[in-house]
Amino acid sequence: MSDTVNVRWVYPPNWDGNPPDKGGWRKATIQMTGISDGTGESEVVKLDISELRAVSGAAPYRTTIERLEWDVAGIDNIHLQWDRNPKETIVVLSGRGKRDYRPEGGLVDPGATGDATGDILLTSNSVAPGGSYNILMTVRLKD
């Protein structure tokens, strides 16, 4: 058995993974879900920013997290990181909650162009069989 995980695009709606020919988006929202067999996940890419296009049409080199909503059960915590060199912790989530980071400018990826990928990674720590998470994340794309 293995963990059952999914990433669903909320915005852009019904996105098929292919960037548009022109332009792009200012923001993206994804829903990440998982039910574990007890093995958990380690630095799994949940948001591959190379698949996205910012409003200019260019691939973003970093993101800013504007909002997070989460429900984590049977897992000590979920560790979100930016894929940088070294990895950069975004936030550690446990229990239930929601945060709007927009008033303080968002959680800004400190990386620069060429400093690894800037993708968003997820690690689940101390996972019980049947442990689960449901995370809704809105990011602003920076190019």
mmCIF file of N, CA and C in Angstrom:
data_model
loop_
_atom_site.group_PDB
_atom_site.id
_atom_site.type_symbol
_atom_site.label_atom_id
_atom_site.label_comp_id
_atom_site.label_asym_id
_atom_site.label_seq_id
_atom_site.Cartn_x
_atom_site.Cartn_y
_atom_site.Cartn_z
ATOM 1 N N MET A 1 0.841 -1.179 0.000
ATOM 2 C CA MET A 1 0.000 0.000 0.000
ATOM 3 C C MET A 1 0.884 1.240 0.000
ATOM 4 N N SER A 2 0.366 2.340 -0.480
ATOM 5 C CA SER A 2 1.125 3.585 -0.477
ATOM 6 C C SER A 2 0.193 4.745 -0.145
ATOM 7 N N ASP A 3 0.796 5.887 0.107
ATOM 8 C CA ASP A 3 0.007 7.084 0.373
ATOM 9 C C ASP A 3 -0.842 7.416 -0.854
ATOM 10 N N THR A 4 -2.050 7.915 -0.608
ATOM 11 C CA THR A 4 -2.922 8.389 -1.678
ATOM 12 C C THR A 4 -2.890 9.906 -1.615
ATOM 13 N N VAL A 5 -2.307 10.529 -2.635
ATOM 14 C CA VAL A 5 -2.139 11.985 -2.631
ATOM 15 C C VAL A 5 -2.684 12.581 -3.921
ATOM 16 N N ASN A 6 -3.055 13.857 -3.850
ATOM 17 C CA ASN A 6 -3.589 14.536 -5.024
ATOM 18 C C ASN A 6 -3.307 16.035 -4.917
ATOM 19 N N VAL A 7 -3.086 16.652 -6.064
ATOM 20 C CA VAL A 7 -3.008 18.109 -6.166
ATOM 21 C C VAL A 7 -4.051 18.520 -7.195
ATOM 22 N N ARG A 8 -4.986 19.376 -6.787
ATOM 23 C CA ARG A 8 -6.063 19.828 -7.671
ATOM 24 C C ARG A 8 -5.942 21.336 -7.879
ATOM 25 N N TRP A 9 -6.053 21.741 -9.126
ATOM 26 C CA TRP A 9 -6.006 23.168 -9.452
ATOM 27 C C TRP A 9 -7.370 23.781 -9.208
ATOM 28 N N VAL A 10 -7.430 24.758 -8.313
ATOM 29 C CA VAL A 10 -8.650 25.507 -8.056
ATOM 30 C C VAL A 10 -8.671 26.732 -8.972
ATOM 31 N N TYR A 11 -7.523 27.405 -9.097
ATOM 32 C CA TYR A 11 -7.371 28.536 -10.015
ATOM 33 C C TYR A 11 -5.962 28.506 -10.577
ATOM 34 N N PRO A 12 -5.779 28.594 -11.872
ATOM 35 C CA PRO A 12 -6.802 28.724 -12.896
ATOM 36 C C PRO A 12 -7.707 27.490 -12.937
ATOM 37 N N PRO A 13 -9.028 27.714 -13.102
ATOM 38 C CA PRO A 13 -9.965 26.597 -13.053
ATOM 39 C C PRO A 13 -9.768 25.643 -14.231
ATOM 40 N N ASN A 14 -9.919 24.358 -13.951
ATOM 41 C CA ASN A 14 -9.832 23.317 -14.988
ATOM 42 C C ASN A 14 -8.541 23.368 -15.782
ATOM 43 N N TRP A 15 -7.477 23.829 -15.162
ATOM 44 C CA TRP A 15 -6.204 23.937 -15.867
ATOM 45 C C TRP A 15 -5.679 22.552 -16.180
ATOM 46 N N ASP A 16 -5.216 22.345 -17.410
ATOM 47 C CA ASP A 16 -4.774 21.018 -17.858
ATOM 48 C C ASP A 16 -3.266 20.821 -17.751
ATOM 49 N N GLY A 17 -2.553 21.803 -17.209
ATOM 50 C CA GLY A 17 -1.105 21.667 -17.065
ATOM 51 C C GLY A 17 -0.315 22.269 -18.205
ATOM 52 N N ASN A 18 -1.003 22.746 -19.233
ATOM 53 C CA ASN A 18 -0.319 23.381 -20.360
ATOM 54 C C ASN A 18 -0.484 24.889 -20.261
ATOM 55 N N PRO A 19 0.624 25.636 -20.215
ATOM 56 C CA PRO A 19 0.506 27.093 -20.109
ATOM 57 C C PRO A 19 -0.105 27.686 -21.373
ATOM 58 N N PRO A 20 -0.753 28.844 -21.245
ATOM 59 C CA PRO A 20 -1.343 29.486 -22.420
ATOM 60 C C PRO A 20 -0.262 29.979 -23.376
ATOM 61 N N ASP A 21 -0.652 30.178 -24.644
ATOM 62 C CA ASP A 21 0.295 30.679 -25.644
ATOM 63 C C ASP A 21 0.753 32.097 -25.320
ATOM 64 N N LYS A 22 -0.151 32.909 -24.793
ATOM 65 C CA LYS A 22 0.183 34.292 -24.448
ATOM 66 C C LYS A 22 -0.311 34.581 -23.040
ATOM 67 N N GLY A 23 0.408 35.452 -22.366
ATOM 68 C CA GLY A 23 -0.005 35.861 -21.033
ATOM 69 C C GLY A 23 0.048 34.729 -20.035
ATOM 70 N N GLY A 24 -0.636 34.902 -18.952
ATOM 71 C CA GLY A 24 -0.641 33.904 -17.893
ATOM 72 C C GLY A 24 -1.516 34.381 -16.763
ATOM 73 N N TRP A 25 -1.092 34.119 -15.532
ATOM 74 C CA TRP A 25 -1.904 34.435 -14.378
ATOM 75 C C TRP A 25 -1.091 35.204 -13.357
ATOM 76 N N ARG A 26 -1.798 35.934 -12.543
ATOM 77 C CA ARG A 26 -1.148 36.636 -11.437
ATOM 78 C C ARG A 26 -1.055 35.730 -10.217
ATOM 79 N N LYS A 27 -2.036 34.832 -10.089
ATOM 80 C CA LYS A 27 -2.110 33.958 -8.919
ATOM 81 C C LYS A 27 -2.461 32.543 -9.343
ATOM 82 N N ALA A 28 -2.215 31.617 -8.443
ATOM 83 C CA ALA A 28 -2.645 30.233 -8.613
ATOM 84 C C ALA A 28 -3.100 29.724 -7.253
ATOM 85 N N THR A 29 -4.127 28.879 -7.262
ATOM 86 C CA THR A 29 -4.611 28.251 -6.036
ATOM 87 C C THR A 29 -4.666 26.753 -6.254
ATOM 88 N N ILE A 30 -4.077 26.008 -5.323
ATOM 89 C CA ILE A 30 -4.107 24.553 -5.407
ATOM 90 C C ILE A 30 -4.627 23.965 -4.102
ATOM 91 N N GLN A 31 -5.243 22.788 -4.234
ATOM 92 C CA GLN A 31 -5.664 22.019 -3.072
ATOM 93 C C GLN A 31 -4.826 20.750 -3.045
ATOM 94 N N MET A 32 -4.129 20.530 -1.939
ATOM 95 C CA MET A 32 -3.291 19.344 -1.757
ATOM 96 C C MET A 32 -3.963 18.444 -0.729
ATOM 97 N N THR A 33 -4.168 17.172 -1.085
ATOM 98 C CA THR A 33 -4.775 16.227 -0.159
ATOM 99 C C THR A 33 -3.929 14.970 -0.084
ATOM 100 N N GLY A 34 -4.002 14.310 1.054
ATOM 101 C CA GLY A 34 -3.278 13.060 1.212
ATOM 102 C C GLY A 34 -3.841 12.226 2.337
ATOM 103 N N ILE A 35 -3.865 10.910 2.117
ATOM 104 C CA ILE A 35 -4.188 9.935 3.157
ATOM 105 C C ILE A 35 -3.022 8.969 3.174
ATOM 106 N N SER A 36 -2.429 8.781 4.339
ATOM 107 C CA SER A 36 -1.188 8.020 4.428
ATOM 108 C C SER A 36 -1.397 6.584 4.895
ATOM 109 N N ASP A 37 -0.519 5.721 4.428
ATOM 110 C CA ASP A 37 -0.466 4.342 4.918
ATOM 111 C C ASP A 37 0.487 4.242 6.109
ATOM 112 N N GLY A 38 1.007 5.378 6.540
ATOM 113 C CA GLY A 38 1.942 5.426 7.660
ATOM 114 C C GLY A 38 3.368 5.723 7.237
ATOM 115 N N THR A 39 3.627 5.705 5.920
ATOM 116 C CA THR A 39 4.989 5.965 5.440
ATOM 117 C C THR A 39 5.279 7.448 5.287
ATOM 118 N N GLY A 40 4.269 8.240 4.942
ATOM 119 C CA GLY A 40 4.455 9.679 4.798
ATOM 120 C C GLY A 40 5.109 10.084 3.493
ATOM 121 N N GLU A 41 5.391 11.371 3.372
ATOM 122 C CA GLU A 41 6.001 11.951 2.177
ATOM 123 C C GLU A 41 7.238 12.737 2.589
ATOM 124 N N SER A 42 8.219 12.795 1.701
ATOM 125 C CA SER A 42 9.449 13.527 1.991
ATOM 126 C C SER A 42 9.857 14.374 0.792
ATOM 127 N N GLU A 43 9.778 15.696 0.963
ATOM 128 C CA GLU A 43 10.178 16.668 -0.057
ATOM 129 C C GLU A 43 9.556 16.362 -1.423
ATOM 130 N N VAL A 44 8.250 16.129 -1.414
ATOM 131 C CA VAL A 44 7.505 15.854 -2.638
ATOM 132 C C VAL A 44 7.091 17.184 -3.264
ATOM 133 N N VAL A 45 7.336 17.354 -4.563
ATOM 134 C CA VAL A 45 6.956 18.580 -5.271
ATOM 135 C C VAL A 45 5.433 18.643 -5.359
ATOM 136 N N LYS A 46 4.858 19.700 -4.807
ATOM 137 C CA LYS A 46 3.415 19.912 -4.870
ATOM 138 C C LYS A 46 3.058 21.036 -5.833
ATOM 139 N N LEU A 47 3.967 21.996 -6.008
ATOM 140 C CA LEU A 47 3.758 23.074 -6.976
ATOM 141 C C LEU A 47 5.043 23.245 -7.766
ATOM 142 N N ASP A 48 4.996 22.830 -9.030
ATOM 143 C CA ASP A 48 6.135 22.961 -9.943
ATOM 144 C C ASP A 48 5.952 24.275 -10.694
ATOM 145 N N ILE A 49 6.696 25.305 -10.289
ATOM 146 C CA ILE A 49 6.446 26.632 -10.866
ATOM 147 C C ILE A 49 6.867 26.738 -12.327
ATOM 148 N N SER A 50 7.664 25.807 -12.821
ATOM 149 C CA SER A 50 8.049 25.862 -14.236
ATOM 150 C C SER A 50 6.858 25.571 -15.148
ATOM 151 N N GLU A 51 5.796 24.972 -14.608
ATOM 152 C CA GLU A 51 4.597 24.682 -15.392
ATOM 153 C C GLU A 51 3.688 25.898 -15.526
ATOM 154 N N LEU A 52 3.938 26.938 -14.748
ATOM 155 C CA LEU A 52 3.072 28.114 -14.721
ATOM 156 C C LEU A 52 3.614 29.234 -15.593
ATOM 157 N N ARG A 53 2.771 30.206 -15.881
ATOM 158 C CA ARG A 53 3.177 31.418 -16.581
ATOM 159 C C ARG A 53 2.587 32.606 -15.841
ATOM 160 N N ALA A 54 3.431 33.602 -15.594
ATOM 161 C CA ALA A 54 2.971 34.840 -14.969
ATOM 162 C C ALA A 54 2.257 35.684 -16.025
ATOM 163 N N VAL A 55 1.712 36.807 -15.626
ATOM 164 C CA VAL A 55 0.970 37.678 -16.540
ATOM 165 C C VAL A 55 1.810 38.062 -17.750
ATOM 166 N N SER A 56 3.115 38.234 -17.569
ATOM 167 C CA SER A 56 4.005 38.608 -18.676
ATOM 168 C C SER A 56 4.161 37.491 -19.700
ATOM 169 N N GLY A 57 3.752 36.271 -19.337
ATOM 170 C CA GLY A 57 3.938 35.120 -20.216
ATOM 171 C C GLY A 57 5.188 34.328 -19.887
ATOM 172 N N ALA A 58 6.037 34.876 -19.019
ATOM 173 C CA ALA A 58 7.277 34.189 -18.623
ATOM 174 C C ALA A 58 7.004 33.241 -17.456
ATOM 175 N N ALA A 59 7.816 32.208 -17.356
ATOM 176 C CA ALA A 59 7.727 31.313 -16.200
ATOM 177 C C ALA A 59 8.184 32.082 -14.965
ATOM 178 N N PRO A 60 7.449 31.998 -13.862
ATOM 179 C CA PRO A 60 7.882 32.695 -12.656
ATOM 180 C C PRO A 60 9.135 32.045 -12.085
ATOM 181 N N TYR A 61 9.965 32.837 -11.422
ATOM 182 C CA TYR A 61 11.148 32.254 -10.788
ATOM 183 C C TYR A 61 10.945 32.105 -9.285
ATOM 184 N N ARG A 62 9.865 32.695 -8.760
ATOM 185 C CA ARG A 62 9.548 32.524 -7.351
ATOM 186 C C ARG A 62 8.077 32.840 -7.116
ATOM 187 N N THR A 63 7.623 32.525 -5.905
ATOM 188 C CA THR A 63 6.232 32.736 -5.539
ATOM 189 C C THR A 63 6.155 33.448 -4.190
ATOM 190 N N THR A 64 4.983 34.002 -3.936
ATOM 191 C CA THR A 64 4.652 34.556 -2.630
ATOM 192 C C THR A 64 3.368 33.879 -2.180
ATOM 193 N N ILE A 65 3.383 33.272 -1.005
ATOM 194 C CA ILE A 65 2.177 32.619 -0.504
ATOM 195 C C ILE A 65 1.298 33.672 0.150
ATOM 196 N N GLU A 66 0.054 33.767 -0.360
ATOM 197 C CA GLU A 66 -0.885 34.756 0.156
ATOM 198 C C GLU A 66 -1.828 34.187 1.208
ATOM 199 N N ARG A 67 -2.291 32.943 0.982
ATOM 200 C CA ARG A 67 -3.257 32.353 1.914
ATOM 201 C C ARG A 67 -3.012 30.866 2.059
ATOM 202 N N LEU A 68 -3.267 30.361 3.256
ATOM 203 C CA LEU A 68 -3.222 28.927 3.535
ATOM 204 C C LEU A 68 -4.413 28.563 4.412
ATOM 205 N N GLU A 69 -5.069 27.460 4.079
ATOM 206 C CA GLU A 69 -6.069 26.839 4.944
ATOM 207 C C GLU A 69 -5.672 25.382 5.046
ATOM 208 N N TRP A 70 -5.737 24.800 6.252
ATOM 209 C CA TRP A 70 -5.279 23.426 6.392
ATOM 210 C C TRP A 70 -6.070 22.664 7.445
ATOM 211 N N ASP A 71 -6.082 21.345 7.246
ATOM 212 C CA ASP A 71 -6.636 20.394 8.203
ATOM 213 C C ASP A 71 -5.697 19.191 8.179
ATOM 214 N N VAL A 72 -4.949 19.000 9.252
ATOM 215 C CA VAL A 72 -3.961 17.925 9.357
ATOM 216 C C VAL A 72 -4.374 17.039 10.531
ATOM 217 N N ALA A 73 -4.553 15.731 10.280
ATOM 218 C CA ALA A 73 -4.978 14.795 11.328
ATOM 219 C C ALA A 73 -4.152 13.517 11.238
ATOM 220 N N GLY A 74 -3.700 13.000 12.375
ATOM 221 C CA GLY A 74 -2.924 11.769 12.391
ATOM 222 C C GLY A 74 -1.507 11.945 11.872
ATOM 223 N N ILE A 75 -1.081 13.188 11.778
ATOM 224 C CA ILE A 75 0.269 13.549 11.321
ATOM 225 C C ILE A 75 0.751 14.628 12.284
ATOM 226 N N ASP A 76 1.956 14.469 12.839
ATOM 227 C CA ASP A 76 2.449 15.493 13.771
ATOM 228 C C ASP A 76 2.468 16.865 13.120
ATOM 229 N N ASN A 77 3.033 16.949 11.914
ATOM 230 C CA ASN A 77 3.042 18.223 11.199
ATOM 231 C C ASN A 77 3.370 18.016 9.730
ATOM 232 N N ILE A 78 3.017 19.026 8.963
ATOM 233 C CA ILE A 78 3.340 19.111 7.536
ATOM 234 C C ILE A 78 4.327 20.258 7.391
ATOM 235 N N HIS A 79 5.432 19.983 6.743
ATOM 236 C CA HIS A 79 6.500 20.961 6.552
ATOM 237 C C HIS A 79 6.486 21.373 5.078
ATOM 238 N N LEU A 80 6.189 22.643 4.797
ATOM 239 C CA LEU A 80 6.249 23.168 3.431
ATOM 240 C C LEU A 80 7.553 23.931 3.257
ATOM 241 N N GLN A 81 8.219 23.710 2.123
ATOM 242 C CA GLN A 81 9.503 24.359 1.834
ATOM 243 C C GLN A 81 9.534 24.832 0.384
ATOM 244 N N TRP A 82 10.359 25.863 0.159
ATOM 245 C CA TRP A 82 10.725 26.214 -1.208
ATOM 246 C C TRP A 82 11.960 25.407 -1.563
ATOM 247 N N ASP A 83 11.997 24.904 -2.783
ATOM 248 C CA ASP A 83 13.164 24.158 -3.259
ATOM 249 C C ASP A 83 14.242 25.166 -3.643
ATOM 250 N N ARG A 84 15.074 25.468 -2.677
ATOM 251 C CA ARG A 84 16.205 26.385 -2.854
ATOM 252 C C ARG A 84 17.463 25.688 -2.366
ATOM 253 N N ASN A 85 18.582 26.329 -2.508
ATOM 254 C CA ASN A 85 19.847 25.754 -2.069
ATOM 255 C C ASN A 85 20.441 26.642 -0.983
ATOM 256 N N PRO A 86 20.265 26.322 0.307
ATOM 257 C CA PRO A 86 19.574 25.159 0.863
ATOM 258 C C PRO A 86 18.055 25.350 0.847
ATOM 259 N N LYS A 87 17.323 24.275 1.183
ATOM 260 C CA LYS A 87 15.860 24.344 1.249
ATOM 261 C C LYS A 87 15.461 25.457 2.215
ATOM 262 N N GLU A 88 14.366 26.135 1.896
ATOM 263 C CA GLU A 88 13.897 27.264 2.698
ATOM 264 C C GLU A 88 12.519 26.936 3.279
ATOM 265 N N THR A 89 12.426 26.876 4.601
ATOM 266 C CA THR A 89 11.148 26.569 5.249
ATOM 267 C C THR A 89 10.154 27.692 5.008
ATOM 268 N N ILE A 90 8.959 27.310 4.602
ATOM 269 C CA ILE A 90 7.868 28.269 4.437
ATOM 270 C C ILE A 90 7.068 28.319 5.731
ATOM 271 N N VAL A 91 6.550 27.154 6.125
ATOM 272 C CA VAL A 91 5.690 27.077 7.304
ATOM 273 C C VAL A 91 5.586 25.614 7.735
ATOM 274 N N VAL A 92 5.294 25.412 9.007
ATOM 275 C CA VAL A 92 5.023 24.080 9.547
ATOM 276 C C VAL A 92 3.567 24.093 10.017
ATOM 277 N N LEU A 93 2.762 23.164 9.493
ATOM 278 C CA LEU A 93 1.330 23.137 9.763
ATOM 279 C C LEU A 93 0.960 21.928 10.616
ATOM 280 N N SER A 94 0.040 22.124 11.565
ATOM 281 C CA SER A 94 -0.527 21.018 12.334
ATOM 282 C C SER A 94 -1.943 21.414 12.733
ATOM 283 N N GLY A 95 -2.766 20.421 13.033
ATOM 284 C CA GLY A 95 -4.142 20.700 13.423
ATOM 285 C C GLY A 95 -4.926 21.340 12.292
ATOM 286 N N ARG A 96 -5.762 22.296 12.661
ATOM 287 C CA ARG A 96 -6.572 23.023 11.673
ATOM 288 C C ARG A 96 -6.280 24.506 11.782
ATOM 289 N N GLY A 97 -6.413 25.188 10.658
ATOM 290 C CA GLY A 97 -6.251 26.630 10.722
ATOM 291 C C GLY A 97 -6.326 27.285 9.367
ATOM 292 N N LYS A 98 -6.280 28.588 9.394
ATOM 293 C CA LYS A 98 -6.191 29.370 8.162
ATOM 294 C C LYS A 98 -5.466 30.656 8.469
ATOM 295 N N ARG A 99 -4.699 31.091 7.494
ATOM 296 C CA ARG A 99 -3.928 32.335 7.630
ATOM 297 C C ARG A 99 -3.988 33.096 6.324
ATOM 298 N N ASP A 100 -4.228 34.381 6.451
ATOM 299 C CA ASP A 100 -4.165 35.291 5.316
ATOM 300 C C ASP A 100 -2.906 36.122 5.517
ATOM 301 N N TYR A 101 -1.903 35.894 4.682
ATOM 302 C CA TYR A 101 -0.618 36.582 4.811
ATOM 303 C C TYR A 101 -0.561 37.876 3.994
ATOM 304 N N ARG A 102 -1.629 38.203 3.270
ATOM 305 C CA ARG A 102 -1.610 39.386 2.401
ATOM 306 C C ARG A 102 -1.363 40.694 3.148
ATOM 307 N N PRO A 103 -1.954 40.916 4.347
ATOM 308 C CA PRO A 103 -1.711 42.191 5.028
ATOM 309 C C PRO A 103 -0.235 42.476 5.297
ATOM 310 N N GLU A 104 0.567 41.424 5.480
ATOM 311 C CA GLU A 104 1.996 41.643 5.721
ATOM 312 C C GLU A 104 2.835 41.420 4.464
ATOM 313 N N GLY A 105 2.177 41.369 3.302
ATOM 314 C CA GLY A 105 2.909 41.234 2.043
ATOM 315 C C GLY A 105 3.105 39.804 1.582
ATOM 316 N N GLY A 106 2.566 38.837 2.318
ATOM 317 C CA GLY A 106 2.696 37.430 1.950
ATOM 318 C C GLY A 106 3.992 36.825 2.456
ATOM 319 N N LEU A 107 4.087 35.507 2.332
ATOM 320 C CA LEU A 107 5.326 34.786 2.648
ATOM 321 C C LEU A 107 6.124 34.726 1.360
ATOM 322 N N VAL A 108 7.179 35.506 1.284
ATOM 323 C CA VAL A 108 7.925 35.705 0.038
ATOM 324 C C VAL A 108 9.093 34.734 -0.060
ATOM 325 N N ASP A 109 9.153 34.023 -1.170
ATOM 326 C CA ASP A 109 10.292 33.147 -1.463
ATOM 327 C C ASP A 109 11.540 34.019 -1.548
ATOM 328 N N PRO A 110 12.552 33.767 -0.703
ATOM 329 C CA PRO A 110 13.753 34.600 -0.700
ATOM 330 C C PRO A 110 14.749 34.259 -1.800
ATOM 331 N N GLY A 111 14.447 33.235 -2.589
ATOM 332 C CA GLY A 111 15.390 32.780 -3.611
ATOM 333 C C GLY A 111 15.527 33.737 -4.775
ATOM 334 N N ALA A 112 16.539 33.474 -5.582
ATOM 335 C CA ALA A 112 16.809 34.274 -6.773
ATOM 336 C C ALA A 112 16.843 33.358 -7.993
ATOM 337 N N THR A 113 16.786 33.946 -9.176
ATOM 338 C CA THR A 113 16.886 33.179 -10.405
ATOM 339 C C THR A 113 18.150 32.333 -10.375
ATOM 340 N N GLY A 114 18.017 31.053 -10.730
ATOM 341 C CA GLY A 114 19.173 30.167 -10.762
ATOM 342 C C GLY A 114 19.487 29.495 -9.439
ATOM 343 N N ASP A 115 18.738 29.837 -8.388
ATOM 344 C CA ASP A 115 18.953 29.249 -7.062
ATOM 345 C C ASP A 115 17.986 28.075 -6.886
ATOM 346 N N ALA A 116 18.264 26.949 -7.529
ATOM 347 C CA ALA A 116 17.404 25.761 -7.555
ATOM 348 C C ALA A 116 16.093 26.106 -8.261
ATOM 349 N N THR A 117 15.007 25.373 -7.973
ATOM 350 C CA THR A 117 13.800 25.517 -8.784
ATOM 351 C C THR A 117 12.774 26.502 -8.251
ATOM 352 N N GLY A 118 12.692 26.676 -6.939
ATOM 353 C CA GLY A 118 11.639 27.505 -6.360
ATOM 354 C C GLY A 118 10.317 26.771 -6.220
ATOM 355 N N ASP A 119 10.288 25.476 -6.586
ATOM 356 C CA ASP A 119 9.078 24.677 -6.416
ATOM 357 C C ASP A 119 8.701 24.622 -4.939
ATOM 358 N N ILE A 120 7.452 24.258 -4.665
ATOM 359 C CA ILE A 120 7.007 24.099 -3.284
ATOM 360 C C ILE A 120 6.948 22.612 -2.970
ATOM 361 N N LEU A 121 7.635 22.240 -1.882
ATOM 362 C CA LEU A 121 7.783 20.846 -1.469
ATOM 363 C C LEU A 121 7.004 20.588 -0.183
ATOM 364 N N LEU A 122 6.545 19.341 -0.013
ATOM 365 C CA LEU A 122 5.820 18.949 1.191
ATOM 366 C C LEU A 122 6.488 17.737 1.821
ATOM 367 N N THR A 123 6.648 17.788 3.144
ATOM 368 C CA THR A 123 7.123 16.652 3.931
ATOM 369 C C THR A 123 6.150 16.453 5.086
ATOM 370 N N SER A 124 5.721 15.197 5.299
ATOM 371 C CA SER A 124 4.854 14.883 6.438
ATOM 372 C C SER A 124 5.693 14.165 7.489
ATOM 373 N N ASN A 125 5.552 14.583 8.741
ATOM 374 C CA ASN A 125 6.379 14.056 9.831
ATOM 375 C C ASN A 125 5.557 13.280 10.852
ATOM 376 N N SER A 126 6.089 12.129 11.301
ATOM 377 C CA SER A 126 5.445 11.270 12.307
ATOM 378 C C SER A 126 4.003 10.973 11.910
ATOM 379 N N VAL A 127 3.873 10.158 10.884
ATOM 380 C CA VAL A 127 2.578 9.885 10.271
ATOM 381 C C VAL A 127 2.016 8.557 10.773
ATOM 382 N N ALA A 128 0.763 8.568 11.208
ATOM 383 C CA ALA A 128 0.067 7.344 11.599
ATOM 384 C C ALA A 128 -0.674 6.793 10.379
ATOM 385 N N PRO A 129 -0.864 5.474 10.306
ATOM 386 C CA PRO A 129 -1.690 4.937 9.220
ATOM 387 C C PRO A 129 -3.064 5.602 9.253
ATOM 388 N N GLY A 130 -3.520 6.068 8.109
ATOM 389 C CA GLY A 130 -4.787 6.786 8.029
ATOM 390 C C GLY A 130 -4.655 8.275 8.279
ATOM 391 N N GLY A 131 -3.454 8.741 8.618
ATOM 392 C CA GLY A 131 -3.223 10.177 8.799
ATOM 393 C C GLY A 131 -3.533 10.910 7.501
ATOM 394 N N SER A 132 -4.054 12.120 7.622
ATOM 395 C CA SER A 132 -4.476 12.832 6.411
ATOM 396 C C SER A 132 -4.191 14.327 6.507
ATOM 397 N N TYR A 133 -4.188 14.948 5.335
ATOM 398 C CA TYR A 133 -4.085 16.401 5.263
ATOM 399 C C TYR A 133 -4.910 16.914 4.099
ATOM 400 N N ASN A 134 -5.386 18.141 4.253
ATOM 401 C CA ASN A 134 -6.112 18.859 3.211
ATOM 402 C C ASN A 134 -5.637 20.303 3.326
ATOM 403 N N ILE A 135 -4.921 20.784 2.316
ATOM 404 C CA ILE A 135 -4.317 22.119 2.361
ATOM 405 C C ILE A 135 -4.736 22.892 1.118
ATOM 406 N N LEU A 136 -5.256 24.088 1.317
ATOM 407 C CA LEU A 136 -5.600 24.992 0.224
ATOM 408 C C LEU A 136 -4.600 26.139 0.270
ATOM 409 N N MET A 137 -3.914 26.383 -0.844
ATOM 410 C CA MET A 137 -2.841 27.380 -0.878
ATOM 411 C C MET A 137 -3.007 28.293 -2.091
ATOM 412 N N THR A 138 -2.937 29.606 -1.845
ATOM 413 C CA THR A 138 -2.952 30.597 -2.923
ATOM 414 C C THR A 138 -1.587 31.261 -2.981
ATOM 415 N N VAL A 139 -1.006 31.274 -4.178
ATOM 416 C CA VAL A 139 0.306 31.896 -4.378
ATOM 417 C C VAL A 139 0.207 32.986 -5.434
ATOM 418 N N ARG A 140 1.026 34.010 -5.276
ATOM 419 C CA ARG A 140 1.193 35.061 -6.280
ATOM 420 C C ARG A 140 2.471 34.732 -7.026
ATOM 421 N N LEU A 141 2.438 34.842 -8.332
ATOM 422 C CA LEU A 141 3.578 34.487 -9.176
ATOM 423 C C LEU A 141 4.465 35.699 -9.406
ATOM 424 N N LYS A 142 5.775 35.515 -9.259
ATOM 425 C CA LYS A 142 6.750 36.597 -9.432
ATOM 426 C C LYS A 142 7.656 36.252 -10.606
ATOM 427 N N ASP A 143 7.758 37.169 -11.575
ATOM 428 C CA ASP A 143 8.673 36.925 -12.700
ATOM 429 C C ASP A 143 9.666 38.051 -12.841
#
